GROMACS .gro file of C-alpha atoms in nm:
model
  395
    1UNK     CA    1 -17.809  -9.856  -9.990
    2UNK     CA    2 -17.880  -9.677 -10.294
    3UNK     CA    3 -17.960  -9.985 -10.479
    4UNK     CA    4 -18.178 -10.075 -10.267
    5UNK     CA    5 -18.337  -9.768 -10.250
    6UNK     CA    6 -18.369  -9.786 -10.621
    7UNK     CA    7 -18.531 -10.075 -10.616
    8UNK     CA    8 -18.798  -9.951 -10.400
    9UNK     CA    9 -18.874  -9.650 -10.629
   10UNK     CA   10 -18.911  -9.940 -10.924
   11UNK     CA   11 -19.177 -10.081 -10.670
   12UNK     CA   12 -19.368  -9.728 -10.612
   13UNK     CA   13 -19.363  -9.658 -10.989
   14UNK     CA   14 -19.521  -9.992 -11.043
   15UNK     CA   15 -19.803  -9.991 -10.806
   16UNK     CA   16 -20.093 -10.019 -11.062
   17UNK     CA   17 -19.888 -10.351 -11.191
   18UNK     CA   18 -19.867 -10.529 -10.839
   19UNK     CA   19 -20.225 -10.400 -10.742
   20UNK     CA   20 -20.365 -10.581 -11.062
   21UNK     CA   21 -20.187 -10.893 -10.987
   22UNK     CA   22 -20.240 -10.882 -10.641
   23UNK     CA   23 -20.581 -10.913 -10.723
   24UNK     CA   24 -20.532 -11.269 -10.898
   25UNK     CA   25 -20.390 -11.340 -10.519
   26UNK     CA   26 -20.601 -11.651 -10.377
   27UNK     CA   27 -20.710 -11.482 -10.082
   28UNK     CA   28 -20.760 -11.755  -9.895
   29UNK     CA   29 -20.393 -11.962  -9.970
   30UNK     CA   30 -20.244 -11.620 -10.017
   31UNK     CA   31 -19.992 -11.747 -10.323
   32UNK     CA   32 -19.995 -11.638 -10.679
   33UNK     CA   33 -19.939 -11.842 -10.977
   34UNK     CA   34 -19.573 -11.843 -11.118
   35UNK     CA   35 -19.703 -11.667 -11.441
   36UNK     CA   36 -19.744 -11.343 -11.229
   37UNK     CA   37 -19.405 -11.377 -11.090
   38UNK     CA   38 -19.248 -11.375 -11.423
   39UNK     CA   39 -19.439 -11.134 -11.534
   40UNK     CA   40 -19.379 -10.872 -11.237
   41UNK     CA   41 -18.995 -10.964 -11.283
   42UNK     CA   42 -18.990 -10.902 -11.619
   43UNK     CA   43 -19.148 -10.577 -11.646
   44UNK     CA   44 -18.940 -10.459 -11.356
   45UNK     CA   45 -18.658 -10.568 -11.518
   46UNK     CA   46 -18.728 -10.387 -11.851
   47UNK     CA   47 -18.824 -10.023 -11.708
   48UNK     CA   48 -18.527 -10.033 -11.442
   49UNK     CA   49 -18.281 -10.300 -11.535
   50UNK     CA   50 -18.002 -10.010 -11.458
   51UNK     CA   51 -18.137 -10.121 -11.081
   52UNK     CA   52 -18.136 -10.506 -11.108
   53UNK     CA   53 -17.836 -10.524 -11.344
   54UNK     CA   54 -17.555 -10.233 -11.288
   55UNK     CA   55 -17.642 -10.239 -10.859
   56UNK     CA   56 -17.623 -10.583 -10.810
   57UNK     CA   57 -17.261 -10.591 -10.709
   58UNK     CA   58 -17.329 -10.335 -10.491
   59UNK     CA   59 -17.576 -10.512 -10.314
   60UNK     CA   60 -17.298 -10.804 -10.294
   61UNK     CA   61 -17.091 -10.576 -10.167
   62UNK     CA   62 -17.343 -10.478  -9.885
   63UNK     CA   63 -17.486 -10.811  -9.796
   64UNK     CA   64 -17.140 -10.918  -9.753
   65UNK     CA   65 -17.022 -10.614  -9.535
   66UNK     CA   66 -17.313 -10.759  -9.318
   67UNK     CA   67 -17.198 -11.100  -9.316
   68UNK     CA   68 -16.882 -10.976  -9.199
   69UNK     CA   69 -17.018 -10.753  -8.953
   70UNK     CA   70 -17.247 -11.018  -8.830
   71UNK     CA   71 -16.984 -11.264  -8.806
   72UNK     CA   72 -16.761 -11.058  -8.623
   73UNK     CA   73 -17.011 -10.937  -8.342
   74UNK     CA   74 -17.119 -11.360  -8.268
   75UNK     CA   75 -16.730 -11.409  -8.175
   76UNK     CA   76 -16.543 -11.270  -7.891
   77UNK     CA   77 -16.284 -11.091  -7.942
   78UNK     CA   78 -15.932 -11.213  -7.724
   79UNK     CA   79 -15.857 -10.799  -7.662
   80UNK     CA   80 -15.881 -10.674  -7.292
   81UNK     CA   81 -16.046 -10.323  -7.219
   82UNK     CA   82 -15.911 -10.166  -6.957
   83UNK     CA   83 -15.896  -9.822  -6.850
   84UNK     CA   84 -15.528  -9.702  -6.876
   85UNK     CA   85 -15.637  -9.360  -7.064
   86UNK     CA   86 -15.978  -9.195  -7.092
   87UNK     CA   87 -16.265  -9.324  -7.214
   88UNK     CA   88 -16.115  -9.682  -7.333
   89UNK     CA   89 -15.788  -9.809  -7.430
   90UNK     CA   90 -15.679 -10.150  -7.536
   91UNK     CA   91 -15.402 -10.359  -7.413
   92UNK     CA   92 -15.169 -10.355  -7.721
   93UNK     CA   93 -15.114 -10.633  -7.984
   94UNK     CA   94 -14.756 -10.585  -8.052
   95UNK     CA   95 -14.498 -10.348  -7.856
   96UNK     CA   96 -14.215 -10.251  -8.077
   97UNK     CA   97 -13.910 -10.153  -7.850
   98UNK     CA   98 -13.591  -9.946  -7.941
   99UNK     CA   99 -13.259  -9.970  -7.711
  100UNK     CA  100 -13.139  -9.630  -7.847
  101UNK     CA  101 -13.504  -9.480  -7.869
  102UNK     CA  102 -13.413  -9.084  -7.716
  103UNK     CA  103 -13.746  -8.958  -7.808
  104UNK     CA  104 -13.892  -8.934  -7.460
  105UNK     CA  105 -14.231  -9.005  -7.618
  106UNK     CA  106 -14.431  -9.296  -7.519
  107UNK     CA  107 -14.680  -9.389  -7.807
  108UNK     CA  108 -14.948  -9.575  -7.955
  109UNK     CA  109 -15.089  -9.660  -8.257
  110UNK     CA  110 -15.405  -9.753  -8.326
  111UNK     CA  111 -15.413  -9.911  -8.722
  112UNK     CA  112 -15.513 -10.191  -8.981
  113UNK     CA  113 -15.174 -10.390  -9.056
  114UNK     CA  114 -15.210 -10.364  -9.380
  115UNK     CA  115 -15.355 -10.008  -9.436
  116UNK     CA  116 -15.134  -9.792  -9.678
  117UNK     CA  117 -15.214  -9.469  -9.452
  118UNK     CA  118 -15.087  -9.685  -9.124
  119UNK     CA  119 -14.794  -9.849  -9.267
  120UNK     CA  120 -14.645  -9.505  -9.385
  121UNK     CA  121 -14.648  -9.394  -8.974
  122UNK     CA  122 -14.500  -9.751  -8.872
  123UNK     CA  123 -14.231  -9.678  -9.159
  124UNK     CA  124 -14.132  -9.305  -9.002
  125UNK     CA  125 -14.141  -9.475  -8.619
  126UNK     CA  126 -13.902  -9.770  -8.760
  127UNK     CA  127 -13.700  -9.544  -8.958
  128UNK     CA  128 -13.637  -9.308  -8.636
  129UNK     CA  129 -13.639  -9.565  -8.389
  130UNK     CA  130 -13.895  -9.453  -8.205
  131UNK     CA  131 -14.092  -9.729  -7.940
  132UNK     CA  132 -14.432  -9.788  -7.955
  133UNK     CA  133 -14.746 -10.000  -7.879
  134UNK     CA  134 -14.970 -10.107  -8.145
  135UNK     CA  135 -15.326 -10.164  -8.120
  136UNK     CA  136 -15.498 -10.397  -8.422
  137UNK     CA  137 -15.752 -10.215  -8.421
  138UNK     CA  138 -16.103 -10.501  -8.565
  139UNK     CA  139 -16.206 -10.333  -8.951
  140UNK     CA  140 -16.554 -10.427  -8.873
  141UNK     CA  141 -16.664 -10.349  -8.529
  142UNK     CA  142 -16.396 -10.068  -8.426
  143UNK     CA  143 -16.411 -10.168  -8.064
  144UNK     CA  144 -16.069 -10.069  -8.000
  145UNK     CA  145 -16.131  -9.667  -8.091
  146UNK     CA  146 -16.429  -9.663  -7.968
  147UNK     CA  147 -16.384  -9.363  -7.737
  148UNK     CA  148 -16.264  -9.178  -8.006
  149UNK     CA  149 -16.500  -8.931  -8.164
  150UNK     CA  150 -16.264  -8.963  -8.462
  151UNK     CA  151 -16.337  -9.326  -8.613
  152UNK     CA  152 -16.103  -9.395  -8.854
  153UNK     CA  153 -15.715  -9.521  -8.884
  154UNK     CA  154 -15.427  -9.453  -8.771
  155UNK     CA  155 -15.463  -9.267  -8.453
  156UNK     CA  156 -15.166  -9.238  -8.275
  157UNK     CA  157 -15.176  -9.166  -7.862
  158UNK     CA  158 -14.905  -8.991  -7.727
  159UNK     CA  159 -14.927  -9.037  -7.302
  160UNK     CA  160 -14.823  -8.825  -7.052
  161UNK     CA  161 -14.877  -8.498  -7.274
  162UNK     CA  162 -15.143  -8.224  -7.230
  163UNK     CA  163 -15.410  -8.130  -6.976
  164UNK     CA  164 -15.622  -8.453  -6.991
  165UNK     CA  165 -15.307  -8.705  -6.984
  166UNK     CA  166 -15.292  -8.796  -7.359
  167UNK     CA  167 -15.307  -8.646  -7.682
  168UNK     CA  168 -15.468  -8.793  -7.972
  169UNK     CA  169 -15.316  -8.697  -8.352
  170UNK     CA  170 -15.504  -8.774  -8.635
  171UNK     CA  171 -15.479  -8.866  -9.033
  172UNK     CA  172 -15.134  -9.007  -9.129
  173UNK     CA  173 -14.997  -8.720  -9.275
  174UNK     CA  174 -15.047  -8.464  -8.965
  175UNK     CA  175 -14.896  -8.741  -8.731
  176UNK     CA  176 -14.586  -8.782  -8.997
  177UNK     CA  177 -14.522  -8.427  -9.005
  178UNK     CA  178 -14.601  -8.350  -8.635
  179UNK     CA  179 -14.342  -8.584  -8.528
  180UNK     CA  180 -14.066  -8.449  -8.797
  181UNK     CA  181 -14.119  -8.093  -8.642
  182UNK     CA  182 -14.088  -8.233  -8.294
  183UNK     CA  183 -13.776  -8.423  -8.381
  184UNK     CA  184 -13.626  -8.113  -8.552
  185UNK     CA  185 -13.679  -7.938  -8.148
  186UNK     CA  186 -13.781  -8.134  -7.864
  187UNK     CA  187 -13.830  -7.797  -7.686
  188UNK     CA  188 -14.136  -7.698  -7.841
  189UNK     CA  189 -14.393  -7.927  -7.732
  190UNK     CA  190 -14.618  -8.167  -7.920
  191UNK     CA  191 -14.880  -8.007  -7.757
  192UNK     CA  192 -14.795  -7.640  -7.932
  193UNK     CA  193 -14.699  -7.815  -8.216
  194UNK     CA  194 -15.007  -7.971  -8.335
  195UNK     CA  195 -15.239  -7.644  -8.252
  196UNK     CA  196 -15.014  -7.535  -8.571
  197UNK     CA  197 -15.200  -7.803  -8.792
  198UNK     CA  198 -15.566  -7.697  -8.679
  199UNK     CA  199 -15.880  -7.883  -8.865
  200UNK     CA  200 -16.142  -7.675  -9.074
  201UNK     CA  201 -16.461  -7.729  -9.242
  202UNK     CA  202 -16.523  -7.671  -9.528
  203UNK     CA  203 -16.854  -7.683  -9.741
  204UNK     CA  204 -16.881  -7.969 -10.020
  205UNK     CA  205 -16.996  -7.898 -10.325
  206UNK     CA  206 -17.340  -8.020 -10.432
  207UNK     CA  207 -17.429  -8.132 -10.071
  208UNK     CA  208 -17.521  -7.969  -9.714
  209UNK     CA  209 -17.208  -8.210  -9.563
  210UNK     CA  210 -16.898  -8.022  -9.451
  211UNK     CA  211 -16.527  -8.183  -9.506
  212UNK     CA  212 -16.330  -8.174  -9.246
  213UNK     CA  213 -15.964  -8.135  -9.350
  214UNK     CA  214 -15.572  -8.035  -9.235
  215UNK     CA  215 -15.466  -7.682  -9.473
  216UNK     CA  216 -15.095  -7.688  -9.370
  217UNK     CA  217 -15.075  -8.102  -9.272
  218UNK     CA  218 -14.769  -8.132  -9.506
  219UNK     CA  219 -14.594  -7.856  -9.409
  220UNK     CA  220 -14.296  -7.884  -9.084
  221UNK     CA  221 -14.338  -7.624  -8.843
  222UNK     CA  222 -13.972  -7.476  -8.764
  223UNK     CA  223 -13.914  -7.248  -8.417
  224UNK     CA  224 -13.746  -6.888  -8.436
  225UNK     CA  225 -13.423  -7.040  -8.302
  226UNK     CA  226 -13.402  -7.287  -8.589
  227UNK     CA  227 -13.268  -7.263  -8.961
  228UNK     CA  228 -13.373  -7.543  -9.159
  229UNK     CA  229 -13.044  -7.678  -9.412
  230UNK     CA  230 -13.279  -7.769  -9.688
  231UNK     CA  231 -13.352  -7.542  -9.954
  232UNK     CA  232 -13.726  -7.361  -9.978
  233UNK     CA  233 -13.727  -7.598 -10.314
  234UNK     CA  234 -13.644  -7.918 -10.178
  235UNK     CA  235 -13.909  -7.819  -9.900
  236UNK     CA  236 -14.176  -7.752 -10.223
  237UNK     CA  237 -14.081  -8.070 -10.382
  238UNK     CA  238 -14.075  -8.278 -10.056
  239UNK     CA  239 -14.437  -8.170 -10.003
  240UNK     CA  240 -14.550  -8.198 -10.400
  241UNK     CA  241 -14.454  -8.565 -10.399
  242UNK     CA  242 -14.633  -8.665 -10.031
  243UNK     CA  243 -14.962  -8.482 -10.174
  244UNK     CA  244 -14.920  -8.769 -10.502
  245UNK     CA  245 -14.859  -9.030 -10.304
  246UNK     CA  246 -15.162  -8.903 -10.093
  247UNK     CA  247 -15.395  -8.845 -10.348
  248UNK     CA  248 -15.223  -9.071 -10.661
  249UNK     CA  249 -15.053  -9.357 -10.566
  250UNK     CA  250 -15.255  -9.475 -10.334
  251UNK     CA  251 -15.577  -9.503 -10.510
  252UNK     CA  252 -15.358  -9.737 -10.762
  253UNK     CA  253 -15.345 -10.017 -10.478
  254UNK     CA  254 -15.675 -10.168 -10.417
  255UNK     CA  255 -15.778 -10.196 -10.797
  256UNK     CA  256 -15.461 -10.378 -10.854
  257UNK     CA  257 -15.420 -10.606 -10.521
  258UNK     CA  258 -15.828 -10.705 -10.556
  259UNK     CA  259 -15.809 -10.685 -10.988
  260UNK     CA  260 -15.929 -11.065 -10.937
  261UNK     CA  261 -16.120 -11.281 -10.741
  262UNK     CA  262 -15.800 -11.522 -10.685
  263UNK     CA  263 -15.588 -11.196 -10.630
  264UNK     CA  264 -15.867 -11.063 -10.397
  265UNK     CA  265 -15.870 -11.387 -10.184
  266UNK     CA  266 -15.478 -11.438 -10.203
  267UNK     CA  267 -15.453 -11.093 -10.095
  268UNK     CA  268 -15.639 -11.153  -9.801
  269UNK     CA  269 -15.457 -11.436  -9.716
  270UNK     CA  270 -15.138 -11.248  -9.695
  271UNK     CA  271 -15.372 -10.972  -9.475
  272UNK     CA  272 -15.376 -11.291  -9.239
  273UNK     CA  273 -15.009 -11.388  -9.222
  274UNK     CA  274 -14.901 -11.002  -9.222
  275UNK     CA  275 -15.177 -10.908  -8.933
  276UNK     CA  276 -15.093 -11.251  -8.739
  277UNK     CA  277 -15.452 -11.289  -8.765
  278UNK     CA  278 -15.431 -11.643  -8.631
  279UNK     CA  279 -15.340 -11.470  -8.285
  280UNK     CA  280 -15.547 -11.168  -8.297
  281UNK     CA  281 -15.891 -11.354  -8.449
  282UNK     CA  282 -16.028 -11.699  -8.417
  283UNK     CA  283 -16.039 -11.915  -8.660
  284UNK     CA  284 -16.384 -11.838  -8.758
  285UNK     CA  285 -16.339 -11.514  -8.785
  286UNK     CA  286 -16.021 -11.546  -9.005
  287UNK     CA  287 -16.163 -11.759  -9.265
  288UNK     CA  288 -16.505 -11.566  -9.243
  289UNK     CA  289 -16.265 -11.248  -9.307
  290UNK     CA  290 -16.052 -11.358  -9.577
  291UNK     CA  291 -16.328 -11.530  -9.816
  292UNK     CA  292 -16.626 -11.296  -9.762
  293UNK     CA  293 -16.349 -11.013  -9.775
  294UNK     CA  294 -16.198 -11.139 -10.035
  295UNK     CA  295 -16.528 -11.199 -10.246
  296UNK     CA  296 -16.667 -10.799 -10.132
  297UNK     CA  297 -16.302 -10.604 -10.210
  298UNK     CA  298 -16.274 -10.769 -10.575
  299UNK     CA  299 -16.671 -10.580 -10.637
  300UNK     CA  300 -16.497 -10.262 -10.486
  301UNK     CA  301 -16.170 -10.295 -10.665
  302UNK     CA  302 -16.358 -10.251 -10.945
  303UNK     CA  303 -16.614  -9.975 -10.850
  304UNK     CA  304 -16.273  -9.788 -10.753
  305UNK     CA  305 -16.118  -9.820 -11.086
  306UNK     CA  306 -16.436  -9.663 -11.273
  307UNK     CA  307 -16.421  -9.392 -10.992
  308UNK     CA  308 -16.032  -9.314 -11.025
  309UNK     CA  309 -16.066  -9.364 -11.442
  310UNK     CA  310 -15.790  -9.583 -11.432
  311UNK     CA  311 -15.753  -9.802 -11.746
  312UNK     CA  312 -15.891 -10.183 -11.778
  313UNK     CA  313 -15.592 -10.315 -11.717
  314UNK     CA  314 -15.488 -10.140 -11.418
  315UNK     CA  315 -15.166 -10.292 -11.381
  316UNK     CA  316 -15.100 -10.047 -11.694
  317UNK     CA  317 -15.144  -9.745 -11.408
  318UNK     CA  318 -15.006  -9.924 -11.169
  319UNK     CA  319 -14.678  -9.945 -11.375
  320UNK     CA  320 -14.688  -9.583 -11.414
  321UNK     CA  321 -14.738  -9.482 -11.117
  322UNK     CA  322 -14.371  -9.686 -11.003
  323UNK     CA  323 -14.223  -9.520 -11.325
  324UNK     CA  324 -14.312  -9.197 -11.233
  325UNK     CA  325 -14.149  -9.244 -10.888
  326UNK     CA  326 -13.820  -9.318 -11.034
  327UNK     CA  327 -13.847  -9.043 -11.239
  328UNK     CA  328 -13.904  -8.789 -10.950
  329UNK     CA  329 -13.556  -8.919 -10.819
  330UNK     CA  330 -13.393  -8.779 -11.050
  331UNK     CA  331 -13.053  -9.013 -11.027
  332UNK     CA  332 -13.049  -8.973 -10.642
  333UNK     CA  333 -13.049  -9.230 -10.408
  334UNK     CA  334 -13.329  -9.088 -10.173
  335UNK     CA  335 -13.597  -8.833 -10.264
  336UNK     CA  336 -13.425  -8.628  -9.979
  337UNK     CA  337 -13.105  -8.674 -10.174
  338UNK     CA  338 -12.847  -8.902  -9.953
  339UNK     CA  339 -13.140  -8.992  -9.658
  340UNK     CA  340 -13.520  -9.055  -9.696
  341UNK     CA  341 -13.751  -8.771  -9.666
  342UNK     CA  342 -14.087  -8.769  -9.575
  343UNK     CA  343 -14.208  -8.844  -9.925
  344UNK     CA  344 -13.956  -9.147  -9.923
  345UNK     CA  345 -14.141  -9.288  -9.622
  346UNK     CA  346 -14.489  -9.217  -9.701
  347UNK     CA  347 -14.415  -9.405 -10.043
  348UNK     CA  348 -14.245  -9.687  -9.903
  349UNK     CA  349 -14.510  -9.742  -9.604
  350UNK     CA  350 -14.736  -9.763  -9.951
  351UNK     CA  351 -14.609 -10.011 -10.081
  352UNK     CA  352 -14.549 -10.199  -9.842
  353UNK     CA  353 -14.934 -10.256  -9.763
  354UNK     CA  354 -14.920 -10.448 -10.093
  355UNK     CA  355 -14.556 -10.586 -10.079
  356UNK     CA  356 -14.713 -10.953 -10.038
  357UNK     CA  357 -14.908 -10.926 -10.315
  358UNK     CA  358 -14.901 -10.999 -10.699
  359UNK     CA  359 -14.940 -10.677 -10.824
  360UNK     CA  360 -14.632 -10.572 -10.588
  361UNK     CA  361 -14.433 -10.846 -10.739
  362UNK     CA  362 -14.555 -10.716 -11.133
  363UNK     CA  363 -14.495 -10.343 -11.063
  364UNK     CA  364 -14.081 -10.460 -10.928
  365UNK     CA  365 -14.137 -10.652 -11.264
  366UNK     CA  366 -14.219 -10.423 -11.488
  367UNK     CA  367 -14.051 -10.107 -11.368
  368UNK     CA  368 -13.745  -9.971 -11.213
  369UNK     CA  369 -13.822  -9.896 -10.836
  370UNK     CA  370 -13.691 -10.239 -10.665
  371UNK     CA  371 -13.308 -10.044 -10.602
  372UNK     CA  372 -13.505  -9.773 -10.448
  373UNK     CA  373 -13.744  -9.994 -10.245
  374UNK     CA  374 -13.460 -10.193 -10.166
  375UNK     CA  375 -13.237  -9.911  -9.988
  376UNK     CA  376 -13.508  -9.789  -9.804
  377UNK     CA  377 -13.578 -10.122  -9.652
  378UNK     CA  378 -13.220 -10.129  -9.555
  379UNK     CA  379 -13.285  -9.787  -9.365
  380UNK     CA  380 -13.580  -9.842  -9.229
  381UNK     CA  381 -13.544 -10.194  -9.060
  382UNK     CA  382 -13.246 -10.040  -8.945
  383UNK     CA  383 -13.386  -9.763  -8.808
  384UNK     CA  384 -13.111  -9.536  -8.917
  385UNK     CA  385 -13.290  -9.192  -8.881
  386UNK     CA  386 -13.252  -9.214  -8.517
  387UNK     CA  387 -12.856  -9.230  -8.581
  388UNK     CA  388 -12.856  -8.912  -8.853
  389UNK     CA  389 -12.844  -8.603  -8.786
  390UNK     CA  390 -13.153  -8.399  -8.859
  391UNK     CA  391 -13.197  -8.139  -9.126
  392UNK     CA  392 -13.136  -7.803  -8.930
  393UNK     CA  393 -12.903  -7.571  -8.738
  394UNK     CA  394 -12.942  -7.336  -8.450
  395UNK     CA  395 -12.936  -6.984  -8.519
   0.00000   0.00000   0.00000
């Protein structure tokens, strides 16, 4: 949009050049020789080429986002509203089931498959064996949370809690942490629990919009009656290292998994087998997604390297970024020592929202974090946090 509004300021600026060659218009055909063209393109060109030559991806990227959008909103789409919780809910896409599941809580999750921020909450309800539903929630029209005032993913819906029925926890990190407290004591309820994590606005600098954001969101909340067994420094660290793979890490993923226009569209194409797309979207819709997808991501792949000042060859951060994560192990097995930790989850859920990819197969390449990644598979399809015992003892 700001390319294009560019481009109309270019037009404004110009008036007394298109009001002399409108002049030369033939009034009565209304068309204008192609000498005038050229020349109106070329002088255009010339004053504000930083509009026609350094926004033109941009303007890929947005007439593509329409296509997209366009596409999406001529097909129907094979969910079912109903009316199971207020305002609308969707009948899920997947239902992931526990036998040994004791956490009383009866979930769902609204995500992208293949978001980073999502996959770190599927890795914590895996790793803990807790059931849920799962809604695919459609990247374009957001259908699925549309009675949500809060429109992006994940949103996780725990039924059968609070005054109105339901209550809705938002951003990844307050529903990771939320859920660690409640696990720690199932007597304090998620209700209480998440008025300790309230939201705040602050002013932005440089604009009249207000941020909205979580102070406390990676801190566990721990009752009177409990003493936690970790140490206030393993606490510090455990938090340090979910902020970097909040605020680091991630932005590392998209300019490597869209670095090229093959990666881009291969990328996609493991968005499709990974989201079951072929069951969730028609076939229109899937091919629409994955090569006008493709085609817009690689455009912001790179807009997002410039923004994060990450190096041309962003595998080279990429790299570092898995180095540095074997670093902060230290020599132990876990970041929590012998069990994950919440900054072992959030950084495996990362990665694997790109584990299909090429740059996932070049970072296991070209650094040391495979053992790691490895293990934590291990625990987490095997759901062994639900078979631990947690990190604190009754006073």
């Amino acid at each position: 949009m700001a390319a294009l509004r560019r481009f109309g300021q270019a037009t404004f600026q110009n008036r007394p050049l298109f009001s002399s060659i409108l002049k030369q218009c033939d009034v009565k055909t209304g068309t204008l020789q192609k000498s005038y063209f050229s020349n109106i393109f070329k002088q255009i060109t010339t004053k504000h080429s930083y509009v026609l030559r350094r926004k033109w991806k941009v303007l890929a990227c947005v007439i593509g986002t329409g296509t997209v959008g366009a596409l999406f909103l001529s097909e129907k789409q094979k969910y079912i509203l109903n009316a199971e919780f207020p305002g609308q809910s969707i009948a899920p896409t997947k239902q992931v089931h526990f036998d040994d599941d004791n956490s009383g809580l009866k979930l769902t999750l609204f995500q992208f498959v293949t978001c980073p921020f999502c996959c770190k909450v599927r890795a914590m309800l895996n790793y803990n064996g807790i059931s849920h539903d799962i809604v695919e929630v459609n990247s374009i029209t957001r259908e699925e949370i549309k009675w949500s005032e809060y429109k992006k993913v994940p949103i996780l819906v725990v039924e059968g809690v609070g005054e109105e029925g339901y209550l809705q926890v938002n951003d990844s990190t307050v529903i990771m942490s939320l859920l660690e407290s409640y696990l720690n004591d199932k007597t304090v309820s998620l209700e209480k629990l998440l008025s300790y994590y309230p939201t705040i606005e602050k002013p932005t600098v440089g604009s009249k919009k207000k941020t909205k954001e979580v102070p406390h969101k990676n801190h566990l909340m721990f009752p009177e009656n409990l003493e936690d067994k970790k140490t206030p420094e393993e606490r510090a660290e455990e938090r340090k290292i979910r902020i970097w793979v909040d605020t680091v890490f991630v932005h590392l993923i998209s300019p490597n998994v869209y670095r090229t226009m093959s990666e881009s569209l291969d990328t996609f194409r493991w968005f499709s087998e990974a989201g079951d797309w072929e069951t969730n979207f028609s076939t229109f819709q899937r091919m629409s997604i994955i090569y006008i997808g493709g085609f817009v991501m690689y455009f912001v792949g790179k807009k997002l390297r410039r923004k994060y000042n990450l190096q041309k060859d962003v595998r080279e951060d990429l790299y570092e970024g898995g180095s540095s994560w074997v670093r902060f192990l230290k020599g132990r097995q876990f970041m929590g020592g012998d069990k994950p930790n919440l900054a072992d989850l959030s950084m495996y859920g990362m990665l694997t929202a790109m584990e299909g990819t090429e740059a996932f197969q070049d970072l296991t390449s070209h650094t040391q974090i495979m053992p790691w990644f490895d293990r934590m598979k291990k625990m987490v399809q095997g759901h062994q946090g639900a078979k631990m015992a947690r990190d604190v003892t009754r006073k």
